[in-house]
């Protein structure tokens, strides 16, 4: 079989036969039960390694009375206590800067990165050279599965700073033998310049967030350029929901005339592409031989059956510097096991990751995700491209208002068209979400666009009530 060892030592010269749709055919298409057996053995190795090299895992597992040798089945592994982001922060506060879960000598760290969030103590990633190469190999393999090939130009349109997304896409493209273009994002005027460069380079692949791909298309059109002229074949997205939401995915595929692939989990879990669709399979496959993912009940951290919803819990099977073993994401998704068009035998998140459980709100007993609201709006003709979700969590129940832009065409057609659109939005909300929301239609381009991940939820009782009054409701 192809290389599958711990620690991994991939050959940087390896390439599959150009006609082979798989980078590692056996690992990707093997009988899933056989794979699970191999994963159990690998988990024991990774746990033994982490125990030997990190006080963090030593004390955690000693306290739980669990050892690597106790893991005989995947069900046994569910007993291993989960790791939270807060524990990583605490560990780094106690043992700065990389925490007592760093499993290699500091002298072996080859790259420093960190979390891109703006609240709370940031977490530092210390990544060894060995891991850096492993990540590049993992990502090249998954990008091969997306249909990218050596010689293709890959344009990275995301912030090249603390965001791991850009770096992961970049090193995957480099290892794949692509012409890697670390263009970046986020500086003033950069989106217009991206339009110029995309026209010049005609890349086969573009990496960004889904929100930014929509923004880029708007700016291209403002510049009189049809995004189809870029000639992009594959748009691969991470960072936020969108790539697996049919209305958003189809809209972007149509705008660019390109295939959309959804990927990405968490920066801590780099190689974060380990959940990724492929050229022929929509949604996200769980590449279990790279990072073992359990979709679990958030209360018990035990796996839920296929077909059910839960929170992903991730375990690195190939990382040696800061391995995450049962890191709980706090996101929500549902998973299935079915035949995939691409022939890979991995479980799948058919609708991707819905969002963080914390971002969910309850309207009269219904759980609502911001991504479900985006899904409805993006599917409606006349929608202007941005919205804000205003929640009032003040009273006994959450209340919901949505400010949504109408587009220029609707504006031209006048107030009746705006009213009709508003009624359509309201009707779709009650049909799809089962909730009544205050809909406030606003002019095109009311809201700023993002170069990164969209932030659309505003938690504000006063704003909610002022919108509610304006509408006379
Ligand atoms: N998140 C990330 N990717 C997502 C996706 N494809 N669909 C839905 N939600 C997604 C570096 C990679 O882009 C991963 C990344 O964004 O890492 P971060 O910055 O640590 O953010 C992690 C969170 O982004 C996840 O927990 C999801 O909520 C979201």
CSV table of C-alpha atoms and ligand atoms in Angstrom, one decimal:
chain,number,residue,atom,x,y,z
A,1,UNK,CA,0.0,0.0,0.0
A,2,UNK,CA,1.0,3.6,-0.4
A,3,UNK,CA,2.8,5.3,2.5
A,4,UNK,CA,0.8,5.4,5.6
A,5,UNK,CA,3.1,5.5,8.6
A,6,UNK,CA,3.5,7.4,11.8
A,7,UNK,CA,5.4,9.7,11.8
A,8,UNK,CA,4.8,10.1,8.1
A,9,UNK,CA,7.7,10.7,5.8
A,10,UNK,CA,6.3,11.4,2.4
A,11,UNK,CA,8.5,11.6,-0.7
A,12,UNK,CA,8.3,15.1,-2.1
A,13,UNK,CA,9.0,13.6,-5.6
A,14,UNK,CA,6.0,11.4,-5.6
A,15,UNK,CA,3.2,12.0,-8.1
A,16,UNK,CA,0.4,9.6,-9.2
A,17,UNK,CA,0.0,8.7,-12.8
A,18,UNK,CA,-1.7,11.7,-14.5
A,19,UNK,CA,-4.8,9.6,-15.4
A,20,UNK,CA,-5.2,8.3,-11.9
A,21,UNK,CA,-8.0,10.3,-10.2
A,22,UNK,CA,-6.5,9.3,-6.8
A,23,UNK,CA,-3.3,10.4,-5.3
A,24,UNK,CA,-3.3,7.3,-3.0
A,25,UNK,CA,-5.8,5.0,-4.5
A,26,UNK,CA,-5.7,2.4,-1.7
A,27,UNK,CA,-6.0,4.8,1.1
A,28,UNK,CA,-8.9,6.7,-0.6
A,29,UNK,CA,-10.9,3.7,-1.8
A,30,UNK,CA,-10.3,0.9,0.7
A,31,UNK,CA,-13.1,-0.9,2.5
A,32,UNK,CA,-14.1,1.5,5.3
A,33,UNK,CA,-14.2,-1.2,7.9
A,34,UNK,CA,-10.6,-2.1,7.1
A,35,UNK,CA,-9.7,1.6,7.2
A,36,UNK,CA,-11.3,1.9,10.6
A,37,UNK,CA,-9.2,-1.0,11.9
A,38,UNK,CA,-6.1,0.7,10.7
A,39,UNK,CA,-7.2,4.0,12.2
A,40,UNK,CA,-7.6,2.3,15.6
A,41,UNK,CA,-4.0,1.1,15.4
A,42,UNK,CA,-2.8,4.5,14.3
A,43,UNK,CA,-4.7,6.2,17.1
A,44,UNK,CA,-2.8,4.0,19.6
A,45,UNK,CA,0.5,5.1,18.0
A,46,UNK,CA,-0.4,8.8,18.0
A,47,UNK,CA,-1.6,8.6,21.6
A,48,UNK,CA,1.5,6.8,22.8
A,49,UNK,CA,3.6,9.5,21.0
A,50,UNK,CA,1.6,12.4,22.5
A,51,UNK,CA,1.7,10.9,26.0
A,52,UNK,CA,5.5,10.5,25.8
A,53,UNK,CA,6.1,14.0,24.5
A,54,UNK,CA,3.6,16.2,26.3
A,55,UNK,CA,2.7,16.9,29.9
A,56,UNK,CA,-0.7,18.2,28.6
A,57,UNK,CA,-1.8,14.9,27.4
A,58,UNK,CA,-0.1,13.0,30.2
A,59,UNK,CA,-2.1,14.8,32.9
A,60,UNK,CA,-5.3,14.8,31.0
A,61,UNK,CA,-5.2,11.0,30.3
A,62,UNK,CA,-3.8,10.1,33.7
A,63,UNK,CA,-6.7,11.9,35.3
A,64,UNK,CA,-9.2,10.1,33.1
A,65,UNK,CA,-7.4,6.8,33.8
A,66,UNK,CA,-6.9,6.0,30.1
A,67,UNK,CA,-3.9,4.8,28.2
A,68,UNK,CA,-3.2,4.3,24.5
A,69,UNK,CA,-3.3,0.5,25.0
A,70,UNK,CA,-6.9,0.8,26.2
A,71,UNK,CA,-8.0,1.8,22.7
A,72,UNK,CA,-9.1,-1.4,20.9
A,73,UNK,CA,-12.1,0.0,19.0
A,74,UNK,CA,-13.3,3.3,17.8
A,75,UNK,CA,-15.9,3.1,20.5
A,76,UNK,CA,-13.1,2.9,23.1
A,77,UNK,CA,-11.7,6.0,21.7
A,78,UNK,CA,-14.9,7.9,22.5
A,79,UNK,CA,-13.8,7.6,26.2
A,80,UNK,CA,-10.8,9.8,25.6
A,81,UNK,CA,-11.5,13.3,27.1
A,82,UNK,CA,-12.0,15.9,24.4
A,83,UNK,CA,-9.7,18.9,24.1
A,84,UNK,CA,-11.2,22.4,24.0
A,85,UNK,CA,-9.8,25.7,22.6
A,86,UNK,CA,-9.9,27.1,26.1
A,87,UNK,CA,-7.6,24.3,27.3
A,88,UNK,CA,-5.1,25.2,24.6
A,89,UNK,CA,-5.2,28.9,25.6
A,90,UNK,CA,-4.7,27.9,29.3
A,91,UNK,CA,-1.8,25.6,28.3
A,92,UNK,CA,-0.1,28.4,26.4
A,93,UNK,CA,-0.6,30.9,29.3
A,94,UNK,CA,1.0,28.3,31.6
A,95,UNK,CA,3.8,27.3,29.3
A,96,UNK,CA,4.3,30.1,26.8
A,97,UNK,CA,4.5,30.5,23.9
A,98,UNK,CA,3.5,27.1,22.4
A,99,UNK,CA,1.9,25.3,25.4
A,100,UNK,CA,2.7,22.0,27.1
A,101,UNK,CA,1.2,20.1,24.2
A,102,UNK,CA,4.1,21.0,21.9
A,103,UNK,CA,5.5,17.5,21.3
A,104,UNK,CA,8.8,18.5,19.6
A,105,UNK,CA,11.8,20.5,20.8
A,106,UNK,CA,11.2,24.2,20.1
A,107,UNK,CA,14.4,24.1,18.0
A,108,UNK,CA,12.5,22.0,15.4
A,109,UNK,CA,9.8,24.7,14.8
A,110,UNK,CA,9.9,25.8,11.2
A,111,UNK,CA,6.9,28.1,11.0
A,112,UNK,CA,4.9,30.1,13.6
A,113,UNK,CA,1.3,30.9,12.8
A,114,UNK,CA,-1.6,31.7,15.1
A,115,UNK,CA,-5.4,32.0,15.3
A,116,UNK,CA,-6.9,34.9,13.3
A,117,UNK,CA,-9.7,35.7,15.8
A,118,UNK,CA,-9.8,39.1,17.4
A,119,UNK,CA,-11.2,38.2,20.8
A,120,UNK,CA,-9.6,36.4,23.7
A,121,UNK,CA,-6.0,35.3,24.0
A,122,UNK,CA,-4.7,34.2,20.6
A,123,UNK,CA,-3.2,30.7,20.2
A,124,UNK,CA,0.2,30.2,18.7
A,125,UNK,CA,0.9,27.3,16.3
A,126,UNK,CA,4.4,26.0,16.3
A,127,UNK,CA,4.8,23.8,13.3
A,128,UNK,CA,7.8,21.6,12.8
A,129,UNK,CA,9.5,21.2,9.4
A,130,UNK,CA,8.4,17.6,9.3
A,131,UNK,CA,4.8,18.6,9.9
A,132,UNK,CA,5.0,21.4,7.4
A,133,UNK,CA,6.0,18.9,4.7
A,134,UNK,CA,3.3,16.5,5.8
A,135,UNK,CA,0.7,19.3,5.5
A,136,UNK,CA,1.9,20.2,2.0
A,137,UNK,CA,1.7,16.5,1.0
A,138,UNK,CA,-1.8,16.1,2.5
A,139,UNK,CA,-3.1,19.2,0.8
A,140,UNK,CA,-1.5,18.4,-2.6
A,141,UNK,CA,-3.2,15.0,-2.4
A,142,UNK,CA,-6.6,16.6,-1.7
A,143,UNK,CA,-6.2,19.3,-4.3
A,144,UNK,CA,-5.4,16.5,-6.8
A,145,UNK,CA,-8.8,15.1,-5.8
A,146,UNK,CA,-10.3,18.5,-6.6
A,147,UNK,CA,-9.0,18.1,-10.2
A,148,UNK,CA,-6.0,20.5,-9.9
A,149,UNK,CA,-2.8,19.3,-11.6
A,150,UNK,CA,0.9,20.1,-11.8
A,151,UNK,CA,1.5,23.2,-13.9
A,152,UNK,CA,-1.9,24.7,-13.1
A,153,UNK,CA,-1.8,28.3,-11.8
A,154,UNK,CA,-3.4,28.6,-8.3
A,155,UNK,CA,-4.4,32.0,-7.1
A,156,UNK,CA,-4.6,32.5,-3.3
A,157,UNK,CA,-7.0,35.3,-2.7
A,158,UNK,CA,-7.0,35.3,1.1
A,159,UNK,CA,-5.1,37.2,3.8
A,160,UNK,CA,-1.5,36.0,4.1
A,161,UNK,CA,-1.1,36.8,7.7
A,162,UNK,CA,-2.5,34.9,10.7
A,163,UNK,CA,-5.1,33.1,8.6
A,164,UNK,CA,-3.9,29.5,8.2
A,165,UNK,CA,-6.2,29.1,5.2
A,166,UNK,CA,-4.0,31.0,2.8
A,167,UNK,CA,-0.8,29.2,3.9
A,168,UNK,CA,-2.4,25.8,3.6
A,169,UNK,CA,-3.6,26.5,0.1
A,170,UNK,CA,-0.2,27.9,-0.9
A,171,UNK,CA,1.9,25.0,0.3
A,172,UNK,CA,-0.5,22.5,-1.1
A,173,UNK,CA,-0.2,24.2,-4.5
A,174,UNK,CA,3.5,24.3,-4.3
A,175,UNK,CA,3.8,20.6,-3.5
A,176,UNK,CA,1.4,19.8,-6.3
A,177,UNK,CA,3.8,21.4,-8.7
A,178,UNK,CA,1.5,24.3,-9.5
A,179,UNK,CA,2.4,27.8,-10.3
A,180,UNK,CA,1.4,29.2,-6.9
A,181,UNK,CA,0.4,32.8,-6.7
A,182,UNK,CA,0.2,34.1,-3.1
A,183,UNK,CA,-1.8,37.2,-4.1
A,184,UNK,CA,-3.4,37.8,-0.6
A,185,UNK,CA,-6.3,40.0,0.2
A,186,UNK,CA,-7.3,42.7,2.7
A,187,UNK,CA,-5.3,45.7,1.6
A,188,UNK,CA,-7.1,48.8,0.3
A,189,UNK,CA,-7.7,48.5,-3.5
A,190,UNK,CA,-6.5,44.9,-3.6
A,191,UNK,CA,-9.7,43.5,-4.9
A,192,UNK,CA,-9.6,45.7,-8.1
A,193,UNK,CA,-6.0,44.6,-8.5
A,194,UNK,CA,-7.0,41.0,-8.1
A,195,UNK,CA,-9.3,41.5,-11.1
A,196,UNK,CA,-6.5,42.7,-13.2
A,197,UNK,CA,-4.1,39.9,-12.2
A,198,UNK,CA,-6.8,37.2,-12.6
A,199,UNK,CA,-7.3,38.5,-16.2
A,200,UNK,CA,-3.6,38.3,-16.8
A,201,UNK,CA,-2.8,35.0,-15.2
A,202,UNK,CA,-6.0,33.1,-16.0
A,203,UNK,CA,-5.5,30.6,-13.1
A,204,UNK,CA,-7.0,27.1,-13.1
A,205,UNK,CA,-7.6,27.3,-9.3
A,206,UNK,CA,-8.7,30.1,-7.0
A,207,UNK,CA,-8.7,29.8,-3.2
A,208,UNK,CA,-10.8,32.2,-1.0
A,209,UNK,CA,-13.7,32.4,1.3
A,210,UNK,CA,-17.1,32.1,-0.4
A,211,UNK,CA,-18.0,35.6,0.7
A,212,UNK,CA,-14.9,37.0,-0.9
A,213,UNK,CA,-15.5,35.2,-4.2
A,214,UNK,CA,-18.9,37.0,-4.4
A,215,UNK,CA,-17.2,40.3,-3.5
A,216,UNK,CA,-14.5,39.7,-6.2
A,217,UNK,CA,-17.2,39.0,-8.8
A,218,UNK,CA,-19.0,42.3,-7.8
A,219,UNK,CA,-15.8,44.3,-8.2
A,220,UNK,CA,-15.0,42.6,-11.5
A,221,UNK,CA,-18.4,43.6,-12.9
A,222,UNK,CA,-17.9,47.1,-11.7
A,223,UNK,CA,-14.7,47.1,-13.7
A,224,UNK,CA,-16.6,45.8,-16.7
A,225,UNK,CA,-15.1,42.3,-16.5
A,226,UNK,CA,-17.2,39.1,-16.6
A,227,UNK,CA,-15.7,36.7,-14.0
A,228,UNK,CA,-16.0,33.9,-16.6
A,229,UNK,CA,-13.2,35.6,-18.5
A,230,UNK,CA,-10.7,34.5,-15.8
A,231,UNK,CA,-11.0,31.0,-17.1
A,232,UNK,CA,-11.0,29.5,-13.5
A,233,UNK,CA,-11.7,25.7,-13.4
A,234,UNK,CA,-11.9,25.1,-9.7
A,235,UNK,CA,-12.8,27.5,-6.9
A,236,UNK,CA,-12.0,25.9,-3.5
A,237,UNK,CA,-13.3,27.6,-0.4
A,238,UNK,CA,-12.8,27.3,3.3
A,239,UNK,CA,-13.4,29.4,6.4
A,240,UNK,CA,-17.2,29.7,6.5
A,241,UNK,CA,-20.3,28.0,5.2
A,242,UNK,CA,-21.2,28.5,1.6
A,243,UNK,CA,-19.4,25.9,-0.6
A,244,UNK,CA,-21.9,23.2,0.3
A,245,UNK,CA,-25.0,25.4,0.4
A,246,UNK,CA,-26.8,24.7,-2.9
A,247,UNK,CA,-28.1,28.2,-3.6
A,248,UNK,CA,-24.7,29.8,-2.8
A,249,UNK,CA,-22.6,27.1,-4.5
A,250,UNK,CA,-24.7,27.2,-7.7
A,251,UNK,CA,-24.7,31.0,-7.9
A,252,UNK,CA,-20.9,31.1,-7.6
A,253,UNK,CA,-20.5,28.3,-10.1
A,254,UNK,CA,-22.7,30.1,-12.5
A,255,UNK,CA,-20.9,33.5,-12.0
A,256,UNK,CA,-17.5,32.0,-12.6
A,257,UNK,CA,-18.3,29.1,-14.9
A,258,UNK,CA,-16.2,27.0,-12.5
A,259,UNK,CA,-16.5,24.1,-10.1
A,260,UNK,CA,-16.9,24.9,-6.4
A,261,UNK,CA,-15.2,22.6,-3.9
A,262,UNK,CA,-15.9,23.1,-0.1
A,263,UNK,CA,-13.2,22.3,2.4
A,264,UNK,CA,-11.8,23.3,5.7
A,265,UNK,CA,-12.2,22.7,9.4
A,266,UNK,CA,-10.1,24.6,11.9
A,267,UNK,CA,-6.6,26.1,11.9
A,268,UNK,CA,-5.6,23.9,14.8
A,269,UNK,CA,-6.3,20.9,12.6
A,270,UNK,CA,-4.1,21.9,9.8
A,271,UNK,CA,-3.9,20.0,7.3
A,272,UNK,CA,-7.4,21.7,7.5
A,273,UNK,CA,-8.3,20.4,4.0
A,274,UNK,CA,-8.9,17.0,5.6
A,275,UNK,CA,-12.7,17.7,5.2
A,276,UNK,CA,-13.0,18.4,1.5
A,277,UNK,CA,-15.2,17.7,-1.5
A,278,UNK,CA,-13.7,16.4,-4.7
A,279,UNK,CA,-14.1,17.0,-8.4
A,280,UNK,CA,-17.0,14.7,-8.5
A,281,UNK,CA,-18.4,14.7,-5.0
A,282,UNK,CA,-20.3,17.6,-3.5
A,283,UNK,CA,-20.3,18.4,0.3
A,284,UNK,CA,-17.2,17.5,2.3
A,285,UNK,CA,-15.6,14.0,2.5
A,286,UNK,CA,-13.9,13.2,5.7
A,287,UNK,CA,-10.4,12.0,4.7
A,288,UNK,CA,-10.2,9.8,7.8
A,289,UNK,CA,-6.7,8.5,7.3
A,290,UNK,CA,-5.3,12.0,7.6
A,291,UNK,CA,-7.5,13.4,10.4
A,292,UNK,CA,-10.0,11.1,12.1
A,293,UNK,CA,-13.3,12.9,12.5
A,294,UNK,CA,-16.1,11.9,14.8
A,295,UNK,CA,-19.5,13.6,14.5
A,296,UNK,CA,-20.6,13.5,18.2
A,297,UNK,CA,-23.3,14.5,20.5
A,298,UNK,CA,-22.2,17.8,22.0
A,299,UNK,CA,-23.3,16.8,25.5
A,300,UNK,CA,-21.6,13.4,25.7
A,301,UNK,CA,-18.8,13.7,23.0
A,302,UNK,CA,-19.8,10.2,21.8
A,303,UNK,CA,-20.4,9.6,18.1
A,304,UNK,CA,-23.9,9.8,16.7
A,305,UNK,CA,-25.0,7.3,14.0
A,306,UNK,CA,-24.6,8.2,10.3
A,307,UNK,CA,-27.6,10.3,9.2
A,308,UNK,CA,-27.6,12.3,12.4
A,309,UNK,CA,-26.4,15.8,13.5
A,310,UNK,CA,-23.6,16.5,15.9
A,311,UNK,CA,-20.4,18.4,16.5
A,312,UNK,CA,-17.2,17.3,14.8
A,313,UNK,CA,-14.4,16.1,17.0
A,314,UNK,CA,-11.0,15.9,15.3
A,315,UNK,CA,-7.9,13.8,15.8
A,316,UNK,CA,-4.6,14.3,13.9
A,317,UNK,CA,-3.2,11.0,12.6
A,318,UNK,CA,-0.1,12.5,11.0
A,319,UNK,CA,1.0,15.6,13.0
A,320,UNK,CA,3.9,15.4,15.4
A,321,UNK,CA,4.5,19.0,16.6
A,322,UNK,CA,1.1,20.0,18.2
A,323,UNK,CA,-1.1,17.0,17.6
A,324,UNK,CA,-4.8,17.5,18.4
A,325,UNK,CA,-6.3,14.4,19.9
A,326,UNK,CA,-10.1,14.6,20.1
A,327,UNK,CA,-10.4,18.4,19.7
A,328,UNK,CA,-14.0,19.5,19.9
A,329,UNK,CA,-15.0,22.0,17.3
A,330,UNK,CA,-18.2,23.5,18.6
A,331,UNK,CA,-19.6,23.4,15.0
A,332,UNK,CA,-22.7,21.6,13.9
A,333,UNK,CA,-23.1,19.3,10.9
A,334,UNK,CA,-24.6,16.0,9.9
A,335,UNK,CA,-22.8,13.1,8.4
A,336,UNK,CA,-23.7,10.2,6.1
A,337,UNK,CA,-22.0,7.1,4.8
A,338,UNK,CA,-23.0,6.4,1.2
A,339,UNK,CA,-21.5,5.6,-2.2
A,340,UNK,CA,-19.7,8.7,-3.5
A,341,UNK,CA,-19.6,9.6,-7.2
A,342,UNK,CA,-15.8,9.9,-7.0
A,343,UNK,CA,-15.4,6.4,-5.6
A,344,UNK,CA,-13.8,7.5,-2.3
A,345,UNK,CA,-15.1,5.5,0.6
A,346,UNK,CA,-15.0,8.2,3.2
A,347,UNK,CA,-18.0,9.4,5.3
A,348,UNK,CA,-19.3,12.7,4.1
A,349,UNK,CA,-20.8,16.0,5.4
A,350,UNK,CA,-23.4,16.4,2.6
A,351,UNK,CA,-24.3,20.0,3.5
A,352,UNK,CA,-20.8,20.9,4.8
A,353,UNK,CA,-20.5,22.5,8.3
A,354,UNK,CA,-23.6,24.6,9.1
A,355,UNK,CA,-21.8,26.9,11.6
A,356,UNK,CA,-20.9,27.2,15.2
A,357,UNK,CA,-23.4,26.0,17.8
A,358,UNK,CA,-22.9,29.3,19.6
A,359,UNK,CA,-24.1,31.2,16.5
A,360,UNK,CA,-27.3,29.3,16.5
A,361,UNK,CA,-30.4,31.1,17.8
A,362,UNK,CA,-33.8,29.9,18.7
A,363,UNK,CA,-36.9,31.5,17.4
A,364,UNK,CA,-40.1,30.2,18.9
A,365,UNK,CA,-38.5,26.8,19.5
A,366,UNK,CA,-36.9,26.5,16.0
A,367,UNK,CA,-33.1,26.4,15.8
A,368,UNK,CA,-31.9,28.8,13.2
A,369,UNK,CA,-28.4,29.1,11.7
A,370,UNK,CA,-27.1,32.3,10.0
A,371,UNK,CA,-26.1,30.0,7.1
A,372,UNK,CA,-29.7,28.9,6.6
A,373,UNK,CA,-30.7,32.6,6.2
A,374,UNK,CA,-28.0,33.2,3.6
A,375,UNK,CA,-29.2,30.1,1.8
A,376,UNK,CA,-32.7,31.4,1.4
A,377,UNK,CA,-31.7,34.9,0.4
A,378,UNK,CA,-29.1,33.8,-2.2
A,379,UNK,CA,-31.8,31.7,-3.8
A,380,UNK,CA,-34.1,34.6,-4.4
A,381,UNK,CA,-33.9,36.7,-7.6
A,382,UNK,CA,-33.7,40.4,-6.7
A,383,UNK,CA,-31.5,39.9,-3.6
A,384,UNK,CA,-28.7,42.5,-3.6
A,385,UNK,CA,-26.0,40.3,-2.1
A,386,UNK,CA,-25.6,41.4,1.6
A,387,UNK,CA,-27.8,41.2,4.7
A,388,UNK,CA,-27.7,41.6,8.5
A,389,UNK,CA,-29.4,39.4,11.0
A,390,UNK,CA,-30.5,41.2,14.1
A,391,UNK,CA,-31.4,39.2,17.1
A,392,UNK,CA,-33.0,40.5,20.2
A,393,UNK,CA,-32.3,38.1,23.0
A,394,UNK,CA,-33.8,40.4,25.5
A,395,UNK,CA,-37.2,39.0,26.4
A,396,UNK,CA,-38.3,35.4,27.1
A,397,UNK,CA,-37.8,34.5,23.5
A,398,UNK,CA,-35.3,35.4,20.8
A,399,UNK,CA,-36.7,37.7,18.1
A,400,UNK,CA,-35.4,38.0,14.6
A,401,UNK,CA,-35.2,40.8,12.1
A,402,UNK,CA,-33.3,40.6,8.8
A,403,UNK,CA,-32.1,43.6,6.8
A,404,UNK,CA,-31.6,42.5,3.2
A,405,UNK,CA,-30.4,44.4,0.2
A,406,UNK,CA,-32.4,44.4,-3.0
A,407,UNK,CA,-30.5,44.6,-6.3
A,408,UNK,CA,-30.2,47.4,-8.8
A,409,UNK,CA,-32.8,45.8,-11.1
A,410,UNK,CA,-35.4,45.7,-8.3
A,411,UNK,CA,-34.6,49.3,-7.4
A,412,UNK,CA,-35.2,50.3,-11.0
A,413,UNK,CA,-38.5,48.6,-11.0
A,414,UNK,CA,-39.6,50.7,-8.0
A,415,UNK,CA,-41.3,50.3,-4.6
A,416,UNK,CA,-43.9,47.7,-5.7
A,417,UNK,CA,-41.0,45.4,-6.8
A,418,UNK,CA,-39.3,46.0,-3.4
A,419,UNK,CA,-42.5,45.2,-1.6
A,420,UNK,CA,-43.1,42.0,-3.6
A,421,UNK,CA,-39.5,40.9,-2.9
A,422,UNK,CA,-40.0,41.5,0.8
A,423,UNK,CA,-43.1,39.4,0.8
A,424,UNK,CA,-41.3,36.6,-1.0
A,425,UNK,CA,-38.5,36.7,1.6
A,426,UNK,CA,-41.0,36.6,4.4
A,427,UNK,CA,-42.9,33.7,2.8
A,428,UNK,CA,-39.6,31.7,2.3
A,429,UNK,CA,-38.6,32.2,5.9
A,430,UNK,CA,-41.8,30.7,7.2
A,431,UNK,CA,-41.8,27.9,4.6
A,432,UNK,CA,-38.2,26.9,5.0
A,433,UNK,CA,-37.3,27.9,8.6
A,434,UNK,CA,-40.7,27.8,10.1
A,435,UNK,CA,-40.2,31.2,11.7
A,436,UNK,CA,-41.6,34.6,11.3
A,437,UNK,CA,-39.0,37.4,10.9
A,438,UNK,CA,-39.2,41.1,10.5
A,439,UNK,CA,-37.9,41.7,7.0
A,440,UNK,CA,-36.5,45.2,6.2
A,441,UNK,CA,-35.4,45.7,2.6
A,442,UNK,CA,-32.5,48.1,2.1
A,443,UNK,CA,-30.8,49.8,-0.8
A,444,UNK,CA,-28.1,48.0,-2.8
A,445,UNK,CA,-24.6,48.3,-1.4
A,446,UNK,CA,-25.9,49.4,2.1
A,447,UNK,CA,-23.5,47.0,3.9
A,448,UNK,CA,-19.7,46.7,3.6
A,449,UNK,CA,-18.4,43.6,1.9
A,450,UNK,CA,-15.8,41.4,3.4
A,451,UNK,CA,-12.3,40.3,2.3
A,452,UNK,CA,-12.5,37.4,4.8
A,453,UNK,CA,-15.3,35.6,6.6
A,454,UNK,CA,-18.7,37.3,6.7
A,455,UNK,CA,-19.9,38.6,10.1
A,456,UNK,CA,-23.7,39.1,9.7
A,457,UNK,CA,-25.2,38.6,13.1
A,458,UNK,CA,-25.9,41.6,15.2
A,459,UNK,CA,-27.1,40.8,18.7
A,460,UNK,CA,-28.9,44.0,19.7
A,461,UNK,CA,-32.3,44.4,21.4
A,462,UNK,CA,-32.5,48.2,20.7
A,463,UNK,CA,-31.7,47.9,17.0
A,464,UNK,CA,-34.3,45.1,16.7
A,465,UNK,CA,-37.0,47.2,18.3
A,466,UNK,CA,-36.2,50.3,16.2
A,467,UNK,CA,-36.5,48.2,13.0
A,468,UNK,CA,-39.6,46.6,14.3
A,469,UNK,CA,-41.2,50.0,14.9
A,470,UNK,CA,-40.2,51.4,11.6
A,471,UNK,CA,-42.1,48.6,9.9
A,472,UNK,CA,-45.0,49.3,12.2
A,473,UNK,CA,-45.0,45.7,13.5
B,1,LIG,N1,-15.3,27.0,9.0
B,1,LIG,C1,-14.1,26.8,8.5
B,1,LIG,N2,-14.2,26.2,7.3
B,1,LIG,C2,-15.5,26.0,7.0
B,1,LIG,C3,-16.3,25.5,6.0
B,1,LIG,N3,-15.8,25.0,4.9
B,1,LIG,N4,-17.7,25.5,6.2
B,1,LIG,C4,-18.3,26.0,7.3
B,1,LIG,N5,-17.6,26.5,8.3
B,1,LIG,C5,-16.2,26.5,8.2
B,1,LIG,C6,-8.1,27.6,7.7
B,1,LIG,C7,-9.4,27.0,7.3
B,1,LIG,O1,-10.1,27.9,6.5
B,1,LIG,C8,-10.1,26.6,8.4
B,1,LIG,C9,-10.5,27.8,9.3
B,1,LIG,O2,-11.2,28.7,8.8
B,1,LIG,O3,-10.0,27.8,10.5
B,1,LIG,P1,-10.3,28.9,11.6
B,1,LIG,O4,-9.9,30.3,11.2
B,1,LIG,O5,-9.7,28.3,12.8
B,1,LIG,O6,-11.9,28.9,11.8
B,1,LIG,C10,-12.5,27.7,12.2
B,1,LIG,C11,-14.0,27.8,12.0
B,1,LIG,O7,-14.4,28.3,10.8
B,1,LIG,C12,-14.7,26.5,12.1
B,1,LIG,O8,-14.9,26.1,13.5
B,1,LIG,C13,-16.0,26.7,11.4
B,1,LIG,O9,-16.9,27.4,12.2
B,1,LIG,C14,-15.6,27.7,10.3
